[in-house]
């Protein structure tokens, strides 16, 4: 509650190192305050801090407050006199509005002791505060020298917003100076910024109208330290030369090297040099609240930022801040799509189950019809006493085989039947079978030649398919599959992946090998997998690859310590590189070239064993059935013979008895 109040209240403190007589205070203060008001307006600020004179309330303090109230009628004010230094930490809580601070005499010992030192130690000479300091010129020194003399000792950061107004002798005008420091141990930079006069108001030179980032973009070759995680690298190669390598070793994870190229561009953009420190991991939160890996480097302030992308994870936000997106990691399922995905085998493919039943019904129906015809034929033959080469028989098998011959386009011999009705039946069956066979054969050939449409294109289809499903053994995969409200995703994990954990949760290299073997869908970073598969698969197999995406891609960005002065620089640089297309270009440089599968035609038509197996299986089954029946027949014959023998023996025996 207190903090909320603070937010809407204008804090006014008054600082003045020297005690002047009442009339003088009135005179100088009105000009100072007019300038300060112009400053506030130019900076679009609503909150201000004016420091009180001396450690306690001075003479005429309440009168001055009245004056200020009149002057700043638009603002709400509260008055406060610091007793023992300014408690910046309490005044500028997290996300406090940007506040202006007025220092009426910037060279005073009292200000140095109670204000500057506190601000410097706490790092408050940054962009959260806009300082307005008033100073007096000296005849034997330049303004720059005076400013450097008084402010050089303090930690002033690159994004500091300090305006020092130096009085111009014999006038009521001030010259305005911009003060900041590029690096920790570099010279304080003091640049002329504009001027203020009672008549002309607050005037800035042309180049100070834009953003401070543009003006301060030449960092004078200072060295900033970046951190990166190198997880895999070839033996015998030192870290930095591997990181800068952008030509070969493309089969290794390129992510860090890819973004490092962007940081080299950023370095050139701001005229800075990079020093890179290496870690083995991205970083894990330890129970005692510290981090390992790159995150540890950044949170401890050992480095200025990460030069590798770090994934957006909620728990990291409390410790660091992110830049805009540097890298997009696509994480998909990848597998070789089976040529024919249905369970039914290729030989039944052309017709639907219903149609097959109809065909069977037709064959049986016409066979039964033929039986009636055959009866009539036999009667006719008996009447005419004809002796044909292939006489019509009255048995079931004769009818069945005749019908089969007709349907399989062998046809019964021409002179066998004499009745016109039988001939019509046989002809009709022949024509029907001709049409069916033409269609069937053409479909089989056609389906082998053409690329059948893919049916496993979403997670549901993958879940229902006969493919084995696995994933890379990496932290985010577990999180993705278990920490989700999507029931299907959880089913895929619990029922398919975990059905055989050891076999399905693999390293990316093993996963690539199993994908090559086929019948296996693997969930991992797609770019790295393509790199491996590029070497393992030939063009034909590569074009069979199918991706399934069910989660949005992972985004990664560089990270900086909280309230780092380099934040604006990196943000600006990353957005700029994105806008000019350089990030896209860099991404393109680092993606694997893939064969153009639209041009790729199946050169050789082949039916693989998997699809042919049902036919073989049926044949073997038929052979088995046939030989079993054969054995049964032998047995029956033998039994019959034995029965006969027994009967004869019995007869003989009885004969003997008699
Ligand atoms: C500057 O900041 C560092 C920490 O960032 C601190 O140790 C040092 O005392 C500060 N220097 C001054 C003069 O306040
Ligand atoms: C400049 O003049 C001031 C008094 O106005 C004096 O204290 C100071 O020592 C002089 N500095 C130099 C470098 O002469
Ligand atoms: C970068 O900074 C160095 C050191 O200040 C300077 O010599 C060099 O000219 C600068 N380069 C550019 C391109 O401004
Ligand atoms: C910039 O600094 C790096 C190392 O800090 C140095 O190798 C390089 O020569 C410097 N470049 C310029 C232009 O001064
Ligand atoms: C946390 O623990 C790690 C080792 O477990 C240690 O290296 C580190 O210094 C500890 N950090 C703190 C802040 O205690
Ligand atoms: C996912 O994990 C986070 C913390 O790691 C937790 O807050 C959130 O509730 C989890 N979501 C689900 C759907 O389990
Ligand atoms: C300025 O520094 C303070 C204290 O270090 C910090 O809380 C604040 O976020 C910083 N502001 C910016 C804009 O970096
Ligand atoms: C303008 C004004 O009221 N000035 C007063 C400031 O305080 C001194 C005494 O401390 C008075 O003498 C002045 O009149």
Coordinates of N, CA and C in Angstrom, one line a residue, residues 85-301:
X85 N 21.7 10.2 4.2 CA 21.8 9.7 2.9 C 20.5 9.3 2.3
X86 N 20.4 9.3 1.0 CA 19.2 8.9 0.3 C 19.1 7.4 0.2
X87 N 17.9 6.9 0.7 CA 17.7 5.4 0.6 C 17.1 5.1 -0.7
X88 N 18.0 5.0 -1.7 CA 17.5 4.8 -3.1 C 16.6 3.5 -3.2
X89 N 17.1 2.5 -2.5 CA 16.5 1.2 -2.6 C 15.0 1.3 -2.2
X90 N 14.7 2.1 -1.1 CA 13.4 2.2 -0.7 C 12.5 3.1 -1.6
X91 N 13.2 4.2 -2.1 CA 12.4 5.1 -3.0 C 12.1 4.5 -4.3
X92 N 13.1 3.8 -4.9 CA 12.9 3.3 -6.2 C 12.7 1.8 -6.2
X93 N 11.5 1.4 -5.8 CA 11.2 0.0 -5.7 C 11.1 -0.6 -7.2
X94 N 10.9 -1.9 -7.2 CA 10.8 -2.5 -8.5 C 9.7 -1.9 -9.4
X95 N 10.1 -1.5 -10.6 CA 9.1 -0.9 -11.6 C 8.6 0.4 -11.1
X96 N 9.4 1.1 -10.3 CA 9.0 2.5 -10.0 C 9.0 3.3 -11.3
X97 N 8.2 4.4 -11.3 CA 8.2 5.2 -12.5 C 9.5 5.9 -12.7
X98 N 9.9 6.3 -13.9 CA 11.1 7.0 -14.1 C 11.0 8.4 -13.4
X99 N 12.0 8.7 -12.7 CA 11.9 9.9 -11.8 C 13.0 10.9 -12.1
X100 N 12.7 12.2 -12.0 CA 13.7 13.2 -12.2 C 14.3 13.6 -10.9
X101 N 15.6 13.9 -10.8 CA 16.2 14.3 -9.6 C 16.9 15.7 -9.8
X102 N 16.6 16.6 -9.0 CA 17.2 17.9 -9.1 C 18.3 18.1 -8.1
X103 N 19.5 18.4 -8.6 CA 20.6 18.7 -7.6 C 20.9 20.2 -7.9
X104 N 20.7 21.0 -6.9 CA 20.8 22.5 -7.2 C 22.3 22.9 -7.3
X105 N 23.2 22.2 -6.6 CA 24.6 22.6 -6.7 C 25.4 21.3 -6.7
X106 N 25.8 20.9 -7.9 CA 26.3 19.5 -8.1 C 27.7 19.3 -7.5
X107 N 28.4 20.4 -7.2 CA 29.8 20.2 -6.7 C 29.9 20.2 -5.2
X108 N 28.7 20.3 -4.5 CA 28.7 20.4 -3.1 C 29.2 19.1 -2.4
X109 N 29.9 19.2 -1.3 CA 30.4 18.1 -0.5 C 29.3 17.3 0.1
X110 N 28.3 18.0 0.5 CA 27.1 17.3 1.1 C 26.4 16.4 0.1
X111 N 26.2 16.9 -1.1 CA 25.6 16.0 -2.1 C 26.4 14.8 -2.4
X112 N 27.8 15.0 -2.5 CA 28.6 13.9 -2.8 C 28.5 12.8 -1.8
X113 N 28.5 13.3 -0.6 CA 28.6 12.3 0.5 C 27.2 11.6 0.7
X114 N 26.1 12.3 0.6 CA 24.8 11.7 0.9 C 24.1 11.2 -0.3
X115 N 24.4 11.8 -1.5 CA 23.6 11.4 -2.6 C 24.4 10.5 -3.6
X116 N 25.5 11.1 -4.1 CA 26.2 10.4 -5.2 C 26.7 9.1 -4.7
X117 N 27.3 9.0 -3.6 CA 27.9 7.8 -3.1 C 26.8 6.7 -3.0
X118 N 25.7 7.1 -2.4 CA 24.6 6.1 -2.3 C 24.1 5.6 -3.7
X119 N 24.0 6.6 -4.6 CA 23.5 6.3 -6.0 C 24.5 5.4 -6.7
X120 N 25.8 5.7 -6.5 CA 26.9 5.0 -7.2 C 27.0 3.6 -6.7
X121 N 26.9 3.4 -5.4 CA 27.0 2.1 -4.8 C 25.8 1.2 -5.2
X122 N 24.7 1.8 -5.3 CA 23.5 1.1 -5.6 C 23.2 0.9 -7.1
X123 N 24.0 1.6 -7.9 CA 23.9 1.5 -9.4 C 22.7 2.4 -9.9
X124 N 22.4 3.5 -9.2 CA 21.2 4.3 -9.6 C 21.6 5.4 -10.6
X125 N 22.8 5.4 -11.1 CA 23.1 6.4 -12.2 C 22.8 5.6 -13.5
X126 N 21.5 5.2 -13.6 CA 21.1 4.5 -14.8 C 19.9 5.1 -15.4
X127 N 19.2 4.4 -16.3 CA 18.1 5.0 -17.0 C 16.8 5.1 -16.2
X128 N 16.8 4.6 -15.0 CA 15.6 4.7 -14.2 C 15.4 6.1 -13.7
X129 N 16.5 6.9 -13.6 CA 16.4 8.2 -13.1 C 17.0 9.2 -14.1
X130 N 16.3 10.4 -14.1 CA 16.9 11.5 -15.0 C 17.4 12.5 -14.0
X131 N 18.7 12.7 -14.0 CA 19.3 13.7 -13.1 C 19.4 15.0 -13.8
X132 N 19.1 16.0 -13.0 CA 19.3 17.4 -13.5 C 20.2 18.1 -12.5
X133 N 21.4 18.4 -12.9 CA 22.4 19.0 -11.9 C 22.7 20.4 -12.4
X134 N 22.8 21.3 -11.4 CA 23.2 22.7 -11.7 C 24.6 23.0 -11.2
X135 N 25.4 23.6 -12.0 CA 26.8 23.9 -11.6 C 27.2 25.3 -12.0
X136 N 28.3 25.7 -11.4 CA 28.8 27.1 -11.8 C 30.1 27.0 -12.6
X137 N 30.2 27.8 -13.6 CA 31.4 27.7 -14.4 C 32.5 28.4 -13.6
X138 N 33.8 28.1 -14.0 CA 35.0 28.7 -13.4 C 35.8 29.3 -14.6
X139 N 36.5 30.3 -14.2 CA 37.3 31.0 -15.3 C 38.5 30.2 -15.8
X140 N 39.1 29.5 -14.8 CA 40.4 28.8 -15.2 C 40.2 27.4 -15.6
X141 N 38.9 26.9 -15.7 CA 38.7 25.5 -16.2 C 37.5 25.5 -17.2
X142 N 37.6 24.5 -18.1 CA 36.4 24.3 -19.0 C 35.3 23.6 -18.2
X143 N 34.1 23.7 -18.7 CA 33.0 23.0 -18.1 C 33.2 21.5 -18.0
X144 N 33.8 20.9 -19.1 CA 34.0 19.5 -19.1 C 35.0 19.1 -18.0
X145 N 36.0 19.9 -17.8 CA 36.9 19.6 -16.8 C 36.3 19.6 -15.4
X146 N 35.4 20.6 -15.2 CA 34.7 20.7 -13.9 C 33.8 19.5 -13.7
X147 N 33.1 19.1 -14.7 CA 32.2 18.0 -14.6 C 33.0 16.7 -14.3
X148 N 34.1 16.5 -15.0 CA 34.9 15.3 -14.8 C 35.4 15.3 -13.4
X149 N 35.9 16.4 -13.0 CA 36.5 16.5 -11.6 C 35.5 16.1 -10.6
X150 N 34.2 16.4 -10.7 CA 33.3 16.1 -9.6 C 32.6 14.8 -9.8
X151 N 32.5 14.3 -11.0 CA 31.7 13.1 -11.2 C 32.4 11.8 -11.6
X152 N 33.7 12.0 -11.9 CA 34.5 10.8 -12.4 C 34.6 9.7 -11.4
X153 N 34.5 10.0 -10.1 CA 34.7 8.9 -9.1 C 33.6 7.9 -9.0
X154 N 32.5 8.2 -9.7 CA 31.3 7.4 -9.4 C 31.0 6.4 -10.5
X155 N 30.2 5.4 -10.1 CA 29.8 4.4 -11.1 C 28.6 5.0 -11.9
X156 N 29.0 5.5 -13.1 CA 27.9 6.0 -14.0 C 27.8 5.1 -15.2
X157 N 26.6 4.6 -15.4 CA 26.6 3.5 -16.5 C 26.3 4.1 -17.8
X158 N 26.4 3.3 -18.8 CA 26.2 3.7 -20.2 C 24.9 4.3 -20.5
X159 N 23.9 3.8 -19.8 CA 22.5 4.3 -20.1 C 22.1 5.4 -19.1
X160 N 23.1 6.0 -18.4 CA 22.7 7.1 -17.5 C 22.1 8.2 -18.2
X161 N 21.2 8.9 -17.5 CA 20.6 10.1 -18.1 C 20.9 11.3 -17.1
X162 N 22.1 11.8 -17.3 CA 22.5 12.9 -16.4 C 22.7 14.2 -17.3
X163 N 22.0 15.2 -16.9 CA 22.1 16.5 -17.6 C 22.7 17.5 -16.6
X164 N 23.9 18.0 -16.9 CA 24.5 19.0 -16.1 C 24.3 20.4 -16.7
X165 N 23.7 21.3 -16.0 CA 23.6 22.6 -16.5 C 24.6 23.5 -15.9
X166 N 25.5 24.1 -16.7 CA 26.6 25.0 -16.2 C 26.2 26.4 -16.6
X167 N 26.3 27.2 -15.5 CA 25.8 28.6 -15.8 C 26.8 29.3 -16.7
X168 N 26.3 30.2 -17.5 CA 27.1 31.0 -18.4 C 27.4 32.3 -17.7
X169 N 28.7 32.8 -17.6 CA 28.9 33.9 -16.8 C 28.2 35.2 -17.3
X170 N 27.8 36.0 -16.3 CA 27.1 37.3 -16.6 C 25.7 37.1 -17.2
X171 N 25.2 35.9 -17.3 CA 23.8 35.8 -17.9 C 23.0 34.9 -17.0
X172 N 21.8 34.7 -17.3 CA 20.9 33.8 -16.6 C 20.8 32.5 -17.4
X173 N 21.6 32.3 -18.4 CA 21.5 31.1 -19.3 C 22.3 30.0 -18.7
X174 N 22.0 28.8 -19.1 CA 22.8 27.6 -18.8 C 23.2 26.8 -20.0
X175 N 24.4 26.3 -20.0 CA 24.7 25.3 -21.1 C 24.5 23.9 -20.6
X176 N 23.9 23.0 -21.4 CA 23.6 21.7 -20.9 C 24.6 20.7 -21.4
X177 N 25.0 19.8 -20.5 CA 25.9 18.7 -20.9 C 25.3 17.3 -20.6
X178 N 25.7 16.4 -21.5 CA 25.2 15.0 -21.3 C 26.4 14.2 -20.8
X179 N 26.2 13.5 -19.7 CA 27.3 12.8 -19.0 C 27.0 11.3 -18.9
X180 N 27.9 10.5 -19.4 CA 27.8 9.0 -19.2 C 29.2 8.4 -19.3
X181 N 29.2 7.1 -19.0 CA 30.5 6.4 -19.1 C 30.3 5.1 -19.9
X182 N 31.2 4.8 -20.8 CA 31.0 3.6 -21.6 C 31.3 2.3 -20.8
X183 N 32.4 2.2 -20.3 CA 32.8 1.0 -19.6 C 33.3 1.4 -18.2
X184 N 33.5 0.3 -17.4 CA 33.9 0.6 -16.0 C 35.1 1.5 -15.8
X185 N 36.1 1.3 -16.6 CA 37.4 2.0 -16.4 C 37.7 3.0 -17.4
X186 N 36.6 3.4 -18.2 CA 36.9 4.4 -19.2 C 36.7 5.8 -18.8
X187 N 37.1 6.7 -19.6 CA 37.0 8.1 -19.3 C 35.5 8.5 -19.3
X188 N 35.1 9.4 -18.3 CA 33.7 9.9 -18.3 C 33.5 10.7 -19.6
X189 N 32.4 10.4 -20.3 CA 32.2 11.2 -21.5 C 31.2 12.4 -21.2
X190 N 31.6 13.5 -21.7 CA 30.8 14.8 -21.4 C 30.6 15.4 -22.8
X191 N 29.4 15.5 -23.2 CA 29.0 16.1 -24.5 C 28.1 17.2 -24.4
X192 N 28.3 18.3 -25.1 CA 27.4 19.4 -25.1 C 26.1 19.0 -25.7
X193 N 25.0 19.4 -25.0 CA 23.7 18.8 -25.3 C 22.7 19.9 -25.8
X194 N 22.8 21.1 -25.3 CA 21.9 22.2 -25.6 C 22.0 23.3 -24.6
X195 N 21.0 24.2 -24.6 CA 21.1 25.3 -23.6 C 19.7 25.7 -23.1
X196 N 19.8 26.4 -21.9 CA 18.5 26.9 -21.4 C 18.6 28.4 -21.1
X197 N 17.6 29.1 -21.5 CA 17.6 30.5 -21.2 C 16.2 30.8 -20.7
X198 N 16.0 31.9 -19.9 CA 14.6 32.1 -19.4 C 13.7 32.5 -20.6
X199 N 14.2 33.1 -21.6 CA 13.3 33.5 -22.7 C 13.1 32.4 -23.7
X200 N 14.3 31.7 -24.0 CA 14.2 30.6 -25.1 C 13.8 29.3 -24.6
X201 N 13.9 29.1 -23.3 CA 13.5 27.8 -22.7 C 14.5 26.7 -22.9
X202 N 14.1 25.5 -22.9 CA 15.0 24.3 -22.9 C 15.2 23.9 -24.3
X203 N 16.4 24.1 -24.9 CA 16.7 23.8 -26.3 C 17.8 22.8 -26.4
X204 N 17.5 21.7 -27.2 CA 18.5 20.7 -27.4 C 19.1 20.8 -28.8
X205 N 20.4 20.4 -29.0 CA 20.9 20.4 -30.4 C 20.2 19.3 -31.2
X206 N 20.4 19.4 -32.5 CA 19.6 18.5 -33.4 C 19.8 17.0 -33.0
X207 N 21.1 16.6 -32.8 CA 21.4 15.1 -32.7 C 20.9 14.6 -31.3
X208 N 20.5 15.5 -30.4 CA 20.1 15.0 -29.1 C 18.5 14.9 -29.0
X209 N 17.9 15.0 -30.1 CA 16.4 14.9 -30.1 C 16.0 13.4 -30.2
X210 N 16.9 12.6 -30.8 CA 16.6 11.2 -31.0 C 16.9 10.3 -29.7
X211 N 17.0 9.0 -29.9 CA 17.2 8.2 -28.8 C 18.7 8.2 -28.3
X212 N 18.9 8.0 -27.0 CA 20.3 8.1 -26.5 C 21.1 6.9 -27.1
X213 N 20.4 5.8 -27.4 CA 21.1 4.6 -27.9 C 21.9 4.9 -29.2
X214 N 21.3 5.7 -30.1 CA 21.9 6.0 -31.3 C 23.2 6.9 -31.1
X215 N 23.0 7.8 -30.2 CA 24.1 8.7 -29.9 C 25.3 8.0 -29.3
X216 N 25.0 7.0 -28.5 CA 26.1 6.3 -27.7 C 26.4 4.9 -28.4
X217 N 26.3 4.9 -29.7 CA 26.4 3.5 -30.3 C 27.9 3.2 -30.6
X218 N 28.8 4.1 -30.5 CA 30.2 3.8 -30.7 C 30.8 3.5 -29.3
X219 N 31.0 2.3 -29.0 CA 31.5 2.0 -27.6 C 33.0 2.0 -27.5
X220 N 33.7 2.5 -28.6 CA 35.1 2.7 -28.5 C 35.9 1.4 -28.2
X221 N 35.5 0.3 -28.8 CA 36.2 -1.0 -28.7 C 36.4 -1.5 -27.3
X222 N 35.4 -1.3 -26.4 CA 35.5 -1.9 -25.1 C 35.2 -3.4 -25.2
X223 N 35.6 -4.2 -24.3 CA 35.4 -5.6 -24.3 C 34.3 -6.0 -23.4
X224 N 33.3 -6.7 -24.0 CA 32.2 -7.3 -23.2 C 32.4 -8.8 -23.1
X225 N 31.9 -9.4 -22.0 CA 32.2 -10.8 -21.9 C 30.8 -11.5 -22.1
X226 N 30.9 -12.5 -22.9 CA 29.7 -13.4 -23.2 C 30.0 -14.8 -22.7
X227 N 28.9 -15.5 -22.5 CA 29.1 -16.9 -22.0 C 28.3 -17.8 -23.0
X228 N 28.8 -19.0 -23.2 CA 28.1 -19.9 -24.1 C 28.3 -21.3 -23.6
X229 N 27.4 -22.2 -24.0 CA 27.5 -23.6 -23.6 C 28.0 -24.4 -24.8
X230 N 29.1 -25.1 -24.6 CA 29.6 -26.0 -25.7 C 29.4 -27.4 -25.2
X231 N 28.4 -28.0 -25.8 CA 28.1 -29.4 -25.3 C 28.8 -30.4 -26.0
X232 N 28.9 -30.3 -27.3 CA 29.7 -31.2 -28.1 C 30.7 -30.4 -29.0
X233 N 31.9 -30.9 -29.0 CA 32.8 -30.3 -29.9 C 33.9 -31.3 -30.3
X234 N 34.5 -31.2 -31.4 CA 35.4 -32.2 -31.9 C 36.7 -32.2 -31.0
X235 N 37.2 -33.3 -30.7 CA 38.4 -33.4 -29.9 C 39.6 -32.7 -30.6
X236 N 40.4 -32.1 -29.7 CA 41.6 -31.4 -30.3 C 41.4 -30.1 -30.9
X237 N 40.2 -29.5 -30.7 CA 40.0 -28.2 -31.3 C 39.7 -27.3 -30.1
X238 N 40.2 -26.1 -30.1 CA 40.0 -25.3 -28.9 C 38.6 -24.6 -29.1
X239 N 38.1 -24.2 -27.9 CA 36.7 -23.8 -27.8 C 36.4 -22.6 -28.8
X240 N 37.3 -21.6 -28.8 CA 36.9 -20.4 -29.5 C 37.0 -20.7 -31.0
X241 N 38.0 -21.5 -31.5 CA 38.0 -21.7 -32.9 C 36.9 -22.6 -33.4
X242 N 36.4 -23.4 -32.5 CA 35.2 -24.2 -32.8 C 34.0 -23.3 -32.9
X243 N 33.9 -22.4 -32.0 CA 32.7 -21.5 -31.9 C 32.7 -20.6 -33.2
X244 N 33.9 -20.1 -33.6 CA 33.9 -19.2 -34.7 C 33.8 -19.9 -36.1
X245 N 33.9 -21.3 -36.0 CA 33.9 -22.1 -37.2 C 32.5 -22.0 -37.9
X246 N 32.4 -21.5 -39.1 CA 31.1 -21.5 -39.7 C 31.1 -22.2 -41.0
X247 N 32.1 -23.0 -41.3 CA 32.1 -23.6 -42.6 C 31.9 -25.1 -42.6
X248 N 32.5 -25.8 -41.7 CA 32.3 -27.2 -41.7 C 31.9 -27.7 -40.3
X249 N 31.9 -29.0 -40.1 CA 31.4 -29.6 -38.9 C 30.0 -29.4 -38.7
X250 N 29.3 -29.3 -39.8 CA 27.9 -29.0 -39.8 C 27.0 -30.1 -39.1
X251 N 27.6 -31.3 -39.0 CA 26.7 -32.3 -38.4 C 26.6 -32.1 -36.9
X252 N 27.5 -31.3 -36.3 CA 27.4 -31.0 -34.8 C 26.3 -29.9 -34.6
X253 N 25.8 -29.9 -33.4 CA 24.7 -29.0 -33.1 C 25.2 -27.5 -33.4
X254 N 24.5 -26.9 -34.4 CA 25.1 -25.6 -34.8 C 24.5 -24.4 -34.1
X255 N 23.6 -24.6 -33.1 CA 22.9 -23.5 -32.5 C 23.8 -22.4 -31.9
X256 N 24.8 -22.8 -31.1 CA 25.6 -21.8 -30.5 C 26.5 -21.0 -31.5
X257 N 27.0 -21.8 -32.5 CA 27.8 -21.2 -33.5 C 27.0 -20.2 -34.4
X258 N 25.7 -20.6 -34.6 CA 24.9 -19.8 -35.4 C 24.6 -18.4 -34.7
X259 N 24.3 -18.5 -33.5 CA 24.0 -17.2 -32.8 C 25.3 -16.4 -32.6
X260 N 26.4 -17.1 -32.4 CA 27.6 -16.4 -32.2 C 27.9 -15.5 -33.5
X261 N 27.6 -16.0 -34.7 CA 27.8 -15.1 -35.8 C 27.0 -13.8 -35.7
X262 N 25.8 -13.9 -35.1 CA 25.0 -12.7 -34.9 C 25.7 -11.7 -34.0
X263 N 26.3 -12.3 -32.9 CA 27.0 -11.5 -31.9 C 28.2 -10.8 -32.5
X264 N 28.8 -11.5 -33.5 CA 29.9 -10.8 -34.2 C 29.4 -9.6 -34.9
X265 N 28.3 -9.7 -35.5 CA 27.7 -8.6 -36.2 C 27.3 -7.5 -35.2
X266 N 26.8 -7.9 -34.1 CA 26.4 -6.9 -33.1 C 27.7 -6.1 -32.6
X267 N 28.8 -6.9 -32.4 CA 30.0 -6.3 -32.0 C 30.5 -5.2 -33.0
X268 N 30.3 -5.5 -34.3 CA 30.7 -4.5 -35.3 C 29.7 -3.3 -35.3
X269 N 28.5 -3.6 -35.0 CA 27.5 -2.5 -35.0 C 27.8 -1.5 -33.9
X270 N 28.3 -1.9 -32.8 CA 28.6 -1.0 -31.6 C 30.0 -0.8 -31.4
X271 N 30.9 -1.3 -32.3 CA 32.3 -1.1 -32.1 C 32.8 -1.7 -30.7
X272 N 32.5 -2.9 -30.5 CA 32.9 -3.6 -29.2 C 33.5 -4.9 -29.5
X273 N 34.4 -5.4 -28.6 CA 35.0 -6.7 -28.8 C 34.4 -7.6 -27.8
X274 N 34.3 -8.9 -28.2 CA 33.7 -9.9 -27.4 C 34.8 -10.8 -26.8
X275 N 34.6 -11.1 -25.5 CA 35.4 -12.2 -25.0 C 34.4 -13.3 -24.6
X276 N 34.7 -14.5 -24.9 CA 33.7 -15.6 -24.6 C 34.2 -16.5 -23.6
X277 N 33.4 -16.8 -22.6 CA 33.7 -17.8 -21.6 C 32.8 -19.0 -21.9
X278 N 33.3 -20.2 -21.5 CA 32.6 -21.4 -21.9 C 32.1 -22.2 -20.7
X279 N 31.0 -22.8 -20.9 CA 30.4 -23.7 -19.9 C 29.9 -25.0 -20.5
X280 N 29.7 -26.0 -19.7 CA 29.3 -27.3 -20.3 C 27.8 -27.4 -20.4
X281 N 27.0 -26.6 -19.6 CA 25.6 -26.8 -19.6 C 24.9 -25.4 -19.7
X282 N 23.6 -25.5 -19.9 CA 22.8 -24.3 -20.0 C 22.5 -23.7 -18.6
X283 N 22.4 -24.6 -17.7 CA 22.2 -24.1 -16.3 C 21.0 -24.7 -15.6
X284 N 21.2 -25.1 -14.4 CA 20.2 -25.7 -13.6 C 20.1 -24.9 -12.3
X285 N 18.9 -24.8 -11.7 CA 18.8 -24.1 -10.4 C 19.1 -25.1 -9.3
X286 N 20.1 -24.7 -8.5 CA 20.5 -25.5 -7.3 C 19.6 -25.3 -6.2
X287 N 19.5 -26.2 -5.2 CA 18.6 -26.0 -4.1 C 18.9 -24.7 -3.3
X288 N 20.2 -24.3 -3.3 CA 20.5 -23.1 -2.5 C 20.3 -21.8 -3.3
X289 N 19.7 -21.9 -4.4 CA 19.3 -20.7 -5.1 C 20.2 -20.2 -6.1
X290 N 21.4 -20.8 -6.3 CA 22.3 -20.4 -7.3 C 22.2 -21.3 -8.5
X291 N 22.7 -20.8 -9.6 CA 22.6 -21.5 -10.9 C 23.9 -22.1 -11.4
X292 N 23.8 -23.1 -12.2 CA 25.0 -23.7 -12.8 C 25.1 -23.2 -14.2
X293 N 26.1 -23.6 -14.9 CA 26.2 -23.4 -16.4 C 26.2 -21.9 -16.8
X294 N 25.6 -21.7 -18.0 CA 25.6 -20.3 -18.5 C 24.7 -19.4 -17.6
X295 N 23.6 -20.0 -17.1 CA 22.8 -19.2 -16.3 C 23.5 -18.7 -15.0
X296 N 24.4 -19.6 -14.5 CA 25.2 -19.2 -13.4 C 26.2 -18.1 -13.7
X297 N 26.8 -18.2 -14.9 CA 27.7 -17.1 -15.4 C 26.9 -15.8 -15.4
X298 N 25.7 -15.8 -15.9 CA 24.9 -14.5 -16.1 C 24.4 -14.0 -14.7
X299 N 23.8 -14.9 -13.9 CA 23.3 -14.4 -12.7 C 24.3 -13.9 -11.7
X300 N 25.5 -14.5 -11.8 CA 26.6 -14.0 -10.8 C 27.2 -12.7 -11.3
X301 N 26.9 -12.3 -12.5 CA 27.5 -11.1 -13.0 C 28.9 -11.3 -13.6

